[in-house]
Amino acid sequence: MPIITFKPGGKSIEVPEGTLLLDAAKKAGVAVEAPCGGNGVCGKCLARIESGEVDFSDGLLPRGLADEGFVLACKTKVLGGDVAVHVLSAPEKEQGKFSEVSEDIHLTDKALLPGPGDLSPLAKKTALSVPAPEMGDGLSDYDRFLRTFSAATGLREAETPLWVLQKLPLVLRENDGEVYALYAQYGGRARIVDVFTEDIAMLGAAVDIGTTTVAVQLVELRSGAILASRTDYNGQISCGLDVISRINYAKKPARLLELKDLVLQTINGLIKEIAREQDLDASRIYNASIAGNTTMVQLLLGIPPEHLRLSPYTPGVYDVPLLRAGEIGLCVNPGTLVYIAPSVGSYMGGDITSGLLCTKLLSDEEGVSMFLDLGTNGELVIGNAEFMMGCACSAGPAFEGGGIENGMRASAGAVERVDIDPGTGIAEVFVIGGGAPAGICGSGIISLIAELFSKGFLDARGKLNRSGKCGRIDTTEKNARYIVVPHGEGADGKQVVITEADIDNFIRAKGAIFSACSTMLKQIGMDFESLSRVYIAGGFGRYLDIGNARTLGLLPGLEDDKFLFLGNASVVGAYSTLLSEKHREKEKEIARRITYIDLSTEPDYMNEYTAALFLPHTDASLFLKKT
Ligand code: FES
């Protein structure tokens, strides 16, 4: 069977002849962007064949690209020999991001995190001295264990899995009955998770499942210390970039299973990596807390998500009962109880209830704040101790480089900032990791459009200046594009451009977010200026330049110090609920208290959206900087 090696990562896999490159990449755990779901129309799964035999109809690509060995991974079959393929859209794992997740903890107000007195993870441990059996006492090993356990914990009823019963006779005799029982307590009952002779460290995993990125933290439960953090791209991105395309993809049962497996592969891959690094067995992780949007949770659990798209937009489950890791397929101890953050609405999930734990919204009795999660699915909550209202809007993947001709994620080779010379119109680009630019990431797109607009090369409707004043604007009858990096100067000699269609995508994305904010505020008779704080969550929000966001009409003209960037607030919330019963209860209360508004039924929303489809807006006074 042919062996395929994927570059730049170097992962290899053996597959039967005739396998599609995209399917082989999924099997090998190589994330390849496939926003069109493998239909051969988006062009994002571009790969270059370096050696080996493949079958690809080159009519699907421009002649120049096909001649240079480029193919679409979703339409290319492996024929034979060992194939080496360079996957251009494979997002490289960003080593630098690893520490950023732990930095997120420092970005929040420490008082909002569980303190030493709050540490009450679901997994607990107790030392037991189980008496030796005596002739004629009629008690089994399990009877004696259970009696001792009940006396020590006060818990009369306990569920015990088979593998604990299997190991109990040997463990009890190994250390003369001196053992440690690991258990979870819920509603006056106990679930025995494991039994040991040695006093092992209690570890847990906090997991954030984003549509784009998955983050995992390994936490020592007794102290709350984060031992290691990892992030990786959600393996599901090879089946669609946003939640809607994944819901569509999951319509067939086999594909739902595929999506479940892909996200599990990502989570388990990260857990195993951390375990290897920490020199521990992943089955020694005894607690897990997961946060994710409503669709991600349904997909993780293999629950058909299609009703999320159909009126009245109902998911299979909002508040997931405690589940065992083994039933989900997590590679931690199979008996581990898994807590999943509750969702609020079809498009407002546990990532938001989790993120809100990093804010003072729930306890603020004076001001009113806004929590804004800038992602492919934009979600926002406005409120304080008295009330909370939330809504969601589909911004599309433009903020993360998706749906943009030369868009890419914020990884090595991405243009992250641009300065344009007002005289020549030539751009100076700043590239992540240095080197030749391969594309533009979200912050680069915002910087570029803001520069074009403020230097007069782009008008309020998002049309490029066709006067010839800027030599970098290339126009055809119907379209125009700005050449950010000319041919021959980008990675692989490619040019990097932004087209009017890309700019239009961005304007729609920022229009959707801003109009959702303004519609919600109008609903409660408020305006932006009456907000005491705007919390911005999401990996992308972290690198947002407030000035540029104001210039383009994404963020309102408030004082700079009213904006607070939280980074990945969802994983911080998962960390808190992993450790503390108080935080789990608070999160449930947040979910109960948010009134979810469906914007599609709000008559004002369309008017607000239309007004926001300009740079910055039909009412530019909303975006003047306040001091
Ligand atoms: S063209 Fe291959 S996934 Fe879209």
XYZ file of C-alpha atoms and ligand atoms in Angstrom:
631
model
C 0.000 0.000 0.000
C 1.256 3.515 -0.735
C 2.752 5.521 2.131
C 1.918 9.216 2.170
C 4.146 11.679 3.988
C 2.591 15.055 4.737
C 4.863 18.058 4.907
C 5.715 20.347 6.621
C 4.867 18.251 9.733
C 6.304 14.979 8.384
C 3.410 12.721 9.505
C 3.148 9.494 7.455
C 0.332 7.068 6.869
C -0.190 3.925 4.824
C -3.428 3.929 2.813
C -5.066 1.731 0.170
C -4.560 2.763 -3.444
C -7.313 5.135 -4.586
C -7.617 6.941 -1.211
C -8.280 10.661 -1.478
C -5.455 12.812 -0.145
C -7.917 14.725 2.036
C -9.173 11.491 3.655
C -5.602 10.309 4.182
C -4.773 13.627 5.854
C -7.746 13.250 8.221
C -6.647 9.717 9.112
C -3.117 10.893 9.747
C -4.390 13.709 11.973
C -3.143 16.402 9.587
C -5.575 19.327 9.613
C -6.335 20.524 6.092
C -8.764 23.374 5.558
C -11.731 22.252 3.507
C -14.423 24.904 3.891
C -16.501 23.516 0.993
C -16.515 20.077 2.629
C -14.400 18.503 -0.133
C -16.559 19.495 -3.090
C -13.673 20.943 -5.079
C -15.013 24.484 -5.187
C -13.266 26.517 -2.487
C -9.672 25.798 -3.521
C -8.505 25.897 0.112
C -7.208 22.316 0.261
C -4.357 23.148 -2.110
C -1.357 20.817 -1.874
C 1.793 20.291 -3.907
C 2.865 16.788 -4.875
C 6.603 16.416 -4.424
C 6.890 12.763 -5.395
C 4.772 9.674 -6.041
C 1.859 8.921 -8.337
C -1.527 10.563 -7.950
C -4.643 10.950 -10.037
C -5.865 14.533 -10.338
C -7.844 16.209 -13.057
C -5.905 19.451 -13.616
C -8.932 21.157 -15.177
C -9.926 22.087 -11.618
C -6.992 24.449 -11.185
C -5.550 27.341 -13.222
C -3.023 26.006 -15.739
C 0.003 27.654 -14.048
C -0.736 26.038 -10.690
C -1.389 22.587 -12.130
C 1.893 22.737 -14.091
C 3.773 23.423 -10.867
C 2.427 20.223 -9.280
C -0.420 21.760 -7.295
C -3.566 19.689 -6.726
C -6.728 19.886 -4.644
C -6.384 17.353 -1.812
C -10.139 16.654 -1.901
C -10.029 15.605 -5.568
C -6.731 13.763 -5.709
C -6.382 9.993 -5.393
C -3.188 8.256 -4.422
C -2.130 5.757 -7.081
C 1.112 4.223 -5.976
C 4.647 4.578 -4.797
C 5.511 6.615 -1.758
C 3.876 9.991 -2.024
C 5.366 13.140 -0.501
C 2.909 15.988 -0.369
C 3.263 19.526 0.916
C -0.080 20.624 2.351
C -0.284 24.375 1.937
C -3.376 24.979 4.006
C -2.291 22.745 6.898
C -2.228 25.119 9.823
C 1.034 24.599 11.607
C 0.787 23.987 15.297
C 1.913 27.174 16.921
C 4.453 26.380 19.570
C 4.188 29.945 20.804
C 0.522 29.481 21.591
C 1.262 26.873 24.225
C 2.278 29.366 26.832
C -0.377 31.832 25.771
C -3.134 29.633 27.116
C -1.603 29.751 30.570
C -1.062 33.471 30.115
C -4.827 33.738 29.736
C -5.090 32.951 33.423
C -3.085 36.075 34.162
C -5.211 38.222 31.902
C -8.268 37.862 34.070
C -8.904 39.308 37.477
C -7.310 36.680 39.734
C -10.118 37.093 42.257
C -12.472 35.559 39.692
C -10.495 32.300 39.649
C -11.014 29.629 42.306
C -9.072 30.495 45.463
C -7.475 27.968 47.847
C -10.734 27.742 49.820
C -12.784 26.972 46.692
C -10.906 23.888 45.528
C -13.575 21.224 45.221
C -13.032 19.198 42.051
C -15.453 16.405 41.226
C -12.676 13.860 41.784
C -11.708 13.262 45.408
C -9.294 10.978 47.160
C -9.409 9.308 50.564
C -6.925 7.116 52.427
C -8.435 3.872 53.739
C -7.271 1.128 56.106
C -9.315 -1.828 54.940
C -9.263 -4.689 57.506
C -7.929 -8.045 56.444
C -10.471 -10.839 55.883
C -11.217 -13.122 58.777
C -12.341 -16.697 58.761
C -16.089 -16.864 58.998
C -16.809 -13.095 58.663
C -18.658 -13.750 55.408
C -17.408 -10.509 53.866
C -15.904 -10.197 50.409
C -13.014 -7.844 49.620
C -15.503 -5.426 48.103
C -17.774 -5.572 51.195
C -14.876 -4.681 53.489
C -13.657 -1.968 51.114
C -17.133 -0.433 50.856
C -17.722 -0.463 54.633
C -14.416 1.299 55.213
C -15.098 3.756 52.415
C -18.584 4.627 53.772
C -17.219 5.137 57.268
C -14.499 7.467 55.951
C -16.662 9.565 53.620
C -20.179 9.284 55.033
C -21.385 8.150 51.608
C -23.555 5.076 51.912
C -24.112 4.300 48.250
C -21.373 3.796 45.715
C -21.190 2.726 42.102
C -18.099 0.780 41.219
C -16.892 -0.114 37.741
C -15.789 -3.610 36.848
C -12.094 -2.798 36.476
C -11.968 -1.622 40.095
C -13.566 -4.897 41.236
C -10.993 -6.741 39.120
C -7.968 -5.036 40.677
C -9.302 -4.738 44.258
C -8.215 -8.200 45.603
C -4.595 -7.645 44.545
C -4.390 -3.978 45.565
C -5.789 -4.741 49.045
C -3.244 -7.497 49.659
C -0.332 -5.612 48.152
C -0.224 -3.109 51.010
C -2.059 -4.846 53.859
C -5.276 -2.966 53.165
C -3.642 0.517 53.215
C -5.090 1.995 50.022
C -6.281 5.217 48.443
C -9.721 5.359 46.856
C -10.398 7.860 44.090
C -14.038 8.732 43.792
C -16.495 11.297 42.542
C -19.277 12.558 44.738
C -22.619 13.680 43.413
C -25.995 13.993 45.122
C -24.991 12.034 48.241
C -23.708 9.142 46.143
C -20.213 8.134 45.188
C -18.725 6.722 42.060
C -15.511 4.854 42.715
C -13.067 5.734 39.963
C -9.924 3.827 40.978
C -8.002 2.254 43.866
C -4.254 2.550 44.484
C -1.673 1.620 47.016
C 0.368 4.790 46.507
C -0.715 8.378 47.119
C -0.839 9.584 43.517
C -1.155 13.201 42.366
C -4.691 14.226 41.455
C -4.719 15.565 37.912
C -7.452 17.027 35.745
C -7.897 18.343 32.216
C -9.600 21.623 31.280
C -10.645 21.607 27.629
C -11.982 24.312 25.335
C -13.391 23.056 22.032
C -13.516 25.971 19.618
C -14.829 25.686 16.079
C -11.289 26.463 14.948
C -8.974 25.688 17.848
C -8.907 23.238 20.735
C -7.056 24.070 23.956
C -6.171 21.661 26.781
C -4.672 22.405 30.178
C -3.347 19.773 32.575
C -4.070 20.887 36.124
C -2.895 19.609 39.501
C -6.187 19.508 41.404
C -4.896 19.985 44.940
C -3.139 23.277 44.207
C -4.797 24.436 40.975
C -1.367 24.681 39.309
C -1.353 24.414 35.517
C 1.317 21.845 34.678
C 1.104 22.178 30.889
C -1.055 23.672 28.158
C -1.453 22.807 24.501
C -3.514 24.121 21.618
C -4.112 22.654 18.202
C -6.485 23.175 15.326
C -9.783 21.338 15.607
C -9.421 18.363 13.236
C -12.991 19.029 12.064
C -11.854 22.005 9.981
C -11.262 19.532 7.165
C -15.068 19.114 7.070
C -16.030 22.794 7.015
C -14.877 26.012 8.632
C -17.984 27.122 10.513
C -20.681 25.456 12.577
C -23.284 25.622 9.802
C -21.114 23.741 7.317
C -20.342 21.120 9.983
C -24.028 20.714 10.831
C -24.664 20.157 7.125
C -21.739 17.759 6.894
C -23.082 15.727 9.830
C -26.406 14.943 8.138
C -25.292 11.392 7.334
C -24.683 9.192 10.413
C -21.241 8.100 9.168
C -20.181 11.702 8.804
C -21.468 12.601 12.275
C -19.278 9.807 13.576
C -16.372 11.144 11.535
C -16.754 14.615 13.093
C -16.916 13.092 16.581
C -13.766 11.083 15.896
C -11.932 14.076 14.469
C -12.462 16.288 17.497
C -11.657 13.395 19.843
C -8.464 12.802 17.876
C -7.505 16.432 18.454
C -8.329 16.444 22.191
C -6.757 13.042 22.839
C -3.711 13.974 20.765
C -3.145 17.018 22.970
C -3.708 15.057 26.195
C -1.263 12.342 25.089
C 1.328 14.950 24.111
C 1.065 16.597 27.511
C 1.179 13.218 29.264
C 4.337 12.278 27.331
C 5.957 15.558 28.213
C 5.030 15.198 31.885
C 6.081 11.546 31.877
C 2.746 10.310 33.150
C 0.078 7.905 32.044
C -2.987 9.759 30.633
C -5.208 7.249 32.450
C -4.074 8.969 35.646
C -6.142 12.039 34.750
C -9.209 11.743 36.970
C -11.210 14.856 36.270
C -12.226 16.752 33.137
C -14.154 19.910 32.395
C -15.104 20.848 28.837
C -16.442 24.090 27.336
C -17.561 24.492 23.745
C -20.271 26.073 21.648
C -23.606 24.251 21.312
C -22.707 22.609 17.994
C -19.254 21.493 19.169
C -20.801 19.805 22.225
C -23.410 17.950 20.134
C -20.658 16.783 17.750
C -18.345 15.676 20.565
C -21.155 13.545 21.973
C -22.258 12.211 18.585
C -25.702 13.840 18.931
C -27.250 14.711 15.541
C -27.013 18.514 15.314
C -29.291 19.095 12.311
C -32.228 20.456 14.368
C -30.066 23.391 15.359
C -30.591 24.649 11.819
C -34.313 24.000 11.609
C -37.051 26.039 13.280
C -37.496 26.129 16.288
C -33.664 25.602 16.372
C -33.430 23.049 19.193
C -30.251 21.170 20.103
C -30.271 17.622 21.461
C -29.024 18.890 24.828
C -28.236 22.227 26.514
C -27.172 21.054 29.958
C -25.308 17.770 29.643
C -25.522 15.487 32.720
C -22.225 14.262 34.154
C -20.818 11.643 31.800
C -17.980 9.173 32.095
C -14.875 9.813 30.011
C -15.034 6.253 28.689
C -18.483 6.793 27.147
C -17.309 9.933 25.389
C -14.048 8.411 24.186
C -11.609 10.656 26.047
C -8.247 9.029 26.663
C -8.143 9.924 30.377
C -9.178 7.387 33.039
C -12.413 5.909 31.618
C -14.220 6.288 34.964
C -13.492 10.040 35.133
C -16.607 12.156 35.498
C -16.751 14.802 32.791
C -18.418 18.135 33.400
C -19.585 20.007 30.288
C -20.433 23.722 30.432
C -24.168 24.343 29.859
C -25.360 26.060 26.677
C -27.964 28.805 26.543
C -29.283 28.781 22.987
C -28.794 27.132 19.639
C -25.860 29.417 18.874
C -24.895 30.475 22.378
C -22.970 27.708 24.028
C -20.908 26.692 26.998
C -17.953 28.666 25.651
C -19.915 31.797 26.577
C -21.172 30.658 29.988
C -17.595 29.552 30.653
C -16.111 32.831 29.383
C -18.507 34.865 31.519
C -16.921 33.313 34.625
C -13.911 35.511 33.792
C -15.963 38.701 34.106
C -17.776 40.545 36.861
C -21.035 40.657 34.927
C -22.910 38.409 37.324
C -21.995 40.444 40.409
C -21.908 43.999 39.035
C -24.683 45.899 40.769
C -23.937 49.325 39.336
C -22.712 49.361 35.742
C -23.868 47.389 32.724
C -21.203 45.542 30.722
C -20.977 43.817 27.383
C -19.187 40.509 26.790
C -18.269 40.005 23.162
C -16.812 36.817 21.745
C -15.300 37.574 18.355
C -15.193 34.386 16.381
C -16.683 32.713 13.361
C -19.851 32.656 15.427
C -20.069 36.079 17.115
C -21.786 35.915 20.508
C -22.526 38.677 22.957
C -24.107 39.141 26.360
C -25.135 42.431 27.935
C -26.017 42.714 31.593
C -25.116 42.880 35.256
C -26.300 41.398 38.557
C -29.909 42.262 37.651
C -30.277 40.915 34.121
C -28.439 39.288 31.236
C -29.417 39.180 27.585
C -27.520 37.356 24.898
C -27.595 36.808 21.182
C -25.452 35.318 18.462
C -24.745 36.241 14.870
C -22.900 34.520 12.108
C -19.865 36.631 11.314
C -18.290 34.053 9.017
C -14.640 33.083 9.130
C -13.218 36.364 7.722
C -11.739 37.397 11.112
C -9.756 34.188 11.094
C -8.612 34.510 7.495
C -11.348 32.249 6.068
C -13.291 33.172 2.914
C -10.496 35.589 1.958
C -8.546 34.843 -1.233
C -5.132 34.887 0.448
C -6.439 34.568 3.991
C -4.750 32.286 6.504
C -4.686 31.757 10.220
C -2.360 33.636 12.516
C 0.611 31.304 12.084
C 4.129 31.594 10.664
C 4.132 33.381 7.310
C 0.940 35.378 7.896
C 0.935 39.132 7.337
C -0.254 40.503 10.690
C 0.191 44.246 10.112
C 0.491 46.555 7.157
C 1.702 50.162 6.691
C 0.806 51.787 3.373
C 2.789 54.691 1.966
C 0.175 57.396 1.216
C 2.193 58.642 -1.779
C 3.020 55.423 -3.619
C 0.347 53.155 -2.185
C 3.010 50.484 -1.582
C 2.576 48.328 1.513
C 5.224 47.504 4.073
C 4.206 44.171 5.589
C 4.971 42.638 8.979
C 5.011 38.851 8.901
C 4.584 36.446 11.840
C 7.912 34.692 12.310
C 9.563 36.904 9.639
C 10.304 35.486 6.188
C 8.294 35.651 2.997
C 4.559 36.334 3.389
C 2.248 33.425 2.557
C -1.096 35.109 3.223
C -2.932 37.475 5.567
C -4.404 36.609 8.973
C -7.341 38.310 10.722
C -5.371 41.103 12.405
C -3.523 41.699 9.096
C -6.829 41.980 7.236
C -8.106 44.584 9.701
C -4.821 46.503 9.573
C -4.754 46.375 5.763
C -8.358 47.500 5.253
C -7.968 50.253 7.875
C -4.796 51.499 6.115
C -6.439 51.427 2.672
C -9.444 53.298 4.040
C -7.593 55.920 6.057
C -5.082 56.591 3.214
C -7.937 57.200 0.768
C -7.459 54.072 -1.374
C -10.793 52.593 -0.315
C -14.191 54.270 0.008
C -16.925 53.844 2.599
C -18.687 51.240 0.432
C -15.573 49.082 0.339
C -14.676 49.942 -3.258
C -11.010 50.382 -4.189
C -9.952 53.681 -5.720
C -9.856 53.227 -9.496
C -8.363 56.643 -10.285
C -4.905 55.168 -10.933
C -3.466 57.127 -7.969
C -2.340 53.852 -6.411
C -0.211 51.675 -8.671
C -0.928 48.610 -6.532
C -4.638 48.564 -7.371
C -5.365 46.235 -10.222
C -8.829 46.638 -11.764
C -10.900 44.625 -14.144
C -14.319 45.621 -15.378
C -16.153 43.953 -12.513
C -13.629 43.576 -9.749
C -10.595 45.231 -8.291
C -7.847 44.037 -6.009
C -5.006 45.552 -4.075
C -1.630 43.863 -4.426
C -0.185 43.608 -0.934
C 2.888 41.617 -1.983
C 3.765 41.499 -5.688
C 4.339 38.332 -7.687
C 7.711 36.762 -6.899
C 8.008 38.317 -3.417
C 5.644 36.070 -1.439
C 6.257 32.533 -0.155
C 6.770 30.124 -3.071
C 6.967 33.201 -5.337
C 3.235 33.807 -4.883
C 1.705 37.257 -4.741
C -0.580 38.231 -1.874
C -3.683 40.247 -2.711
C -6.926 41.426 -1.193
C -9.915 41.663 -3.494
C -13.047 43.782 -3.251
C -14.933 40.515 -2.638
C -12.654 39.867 0.381
C -13.254 43.389 1.668
C -16.969 42.830 1.232
C -16.727 39.624 3.306
C -14.972 41.528 6.051
C -17.535 44.354 5.994
C -20.354 41.821 6.323
C -18.577 40.174 9.265
C -17.984 43.415 11.155
C -21.481 44.612 10.185
C -23.026 41.467 11.681
C -21.153 41.907 14.971
C -21.724 45.630 15.352
C -25.403 45.475 14.427
C -25.962 42.610 16.883
C -24.454 44.835 19.609
C -26.505 47.889 18.652
C -29.766 45.913 18.301
C -29.338 44.378 21.739
C -28.547 47.737 23.317
C -31.635 49.304 21.730
C -33.740 46.451 23.076
C -32.866 47.508 26.605
C -32.969 51.257 25.901
C -29.222 51.808 26.188
C -26.411 53.041 23.981
C -22.710 52.172 23.814
C -21.691 55.119 25.974
C -23.720 53.844 28.903
C -21.649 50.639 29.044
C -19.189 50.564 31.896
C -17.011 47.860 30.337
C -16.661 45.879 27.092
C -15.027 42.475 27.574
C -13.606 41.012 24.370
C -13.003 37.274 24.311
C -11.590 34.933 21.685
C -8.084 34.270 20.426
C -8.494 36.790 17.615
C -9.773 39.542 19.934
C -6.526 39.358 21.794
C -4.537 40.870 18.912
C -7.141 43.414 17.890
C -5.957 46.989 17.456
C -8.703 49.127 19.023
C -7.889 52.128 16.789
C -8.240 50.078 13.591
C -11.373 48.366 14.898
C -12.894 51.821 15.494
C -11.780 53.109 12.081
C -13.615 50.250 10.394
C -16.731 50.349 12.580
C -16.190 47.060 14.417
C -15.876 48.529 17.911
C -17.635 51.701 19.109
C -15.899 54.950 20.014
C -15.474 54.400 23.747
C -12.531 55.280 25.978
C -9.714 52.744 25.434
C -9.742 51.699 29.071
C -13.339 50.463 28.802
C -12.146 47.593 26.600
C -10.754 44.553 28.380
C -9.244 41.755 26.276
C -9.676 38.342 27.865
C -8.008 36.036 25.316
C -9.338 32.468 25.466
C -11.813 33.070 28.303
C -13.553 29.764 27.581
C -10.571 27.628 28.639
C -10.095 29.787 31.733
C -13.729 29.094 32.634
C -13.181 25.352 32.063
C -10.182 25.564 34.408
C -12.382 27.190 37.075
C -15.207 24.638 36.796
C -12.669 21.816 36.858
C -11.538 22.990 40.265
C -14.521 24.452 42.003
C -18.098 23.483 42.829
C -18.843 27.174 43.437
C -17.802 27.977 39.855
C -19.815 25.064 38.442
C -22.881 26.379 40.244
C -22.180 29.942 39.154
C -21.896 28.790 35.551
C -25.248 26.992 35.758
C -26.752 30.146 37.209
C -25.326 32.216 34.322
C -26.882 29.788 31.827
C -30.262 30.019 33.604
C -30.207 33.784 33.800
C -29.320 34.705 30.219
C -32.346 35.544 28.122
C -31.442 34.429 24.625
C -32.698 36.664 21.822
C -33.007 35.270 18.331
C -31.891 38.154 16.134
C -33.608 36.766 13.064
C -36.935 37.626 14.704
C -35.888 41.181 15.635
C -37.323 43.644 13.103
C -34.628 46.257 13.902
C -31.719 43.959 13.206
C -31.857 44.204 9.401
C -31.909 48.028 9.546
C -28.965 48.065 11.938
C -27.103 45.574 9.759
C -27.660 47.600 6.584
C -26.370 50.755 8.311
C -23.262 48.845 9.428
C -22.354 47.727 5.896
C -20.281 50.883 5.396
C -16.885 51.955 6.632
C -17.219 52.727 9.418
C -21.065 53.033 9.347
C -23.749 55.404 8.076
C -23.328 57.194 11.421
C -19.571 57.769 11.691
C -19.995 59.736 14.947
C -20.476 56.419 16.778
C -16.800 55.625 16.256
C -15.075 58.820 17.350
C -12.556 58.057 20.051
C -13.657 59.246 23.496
C -11.112 60.380 26.042
S -11.732 22.563 -2.875
Fe -11.049 20.949 -1.706
S -12.055 21.269 0.138
Fe -12.790 22.856 -1.051
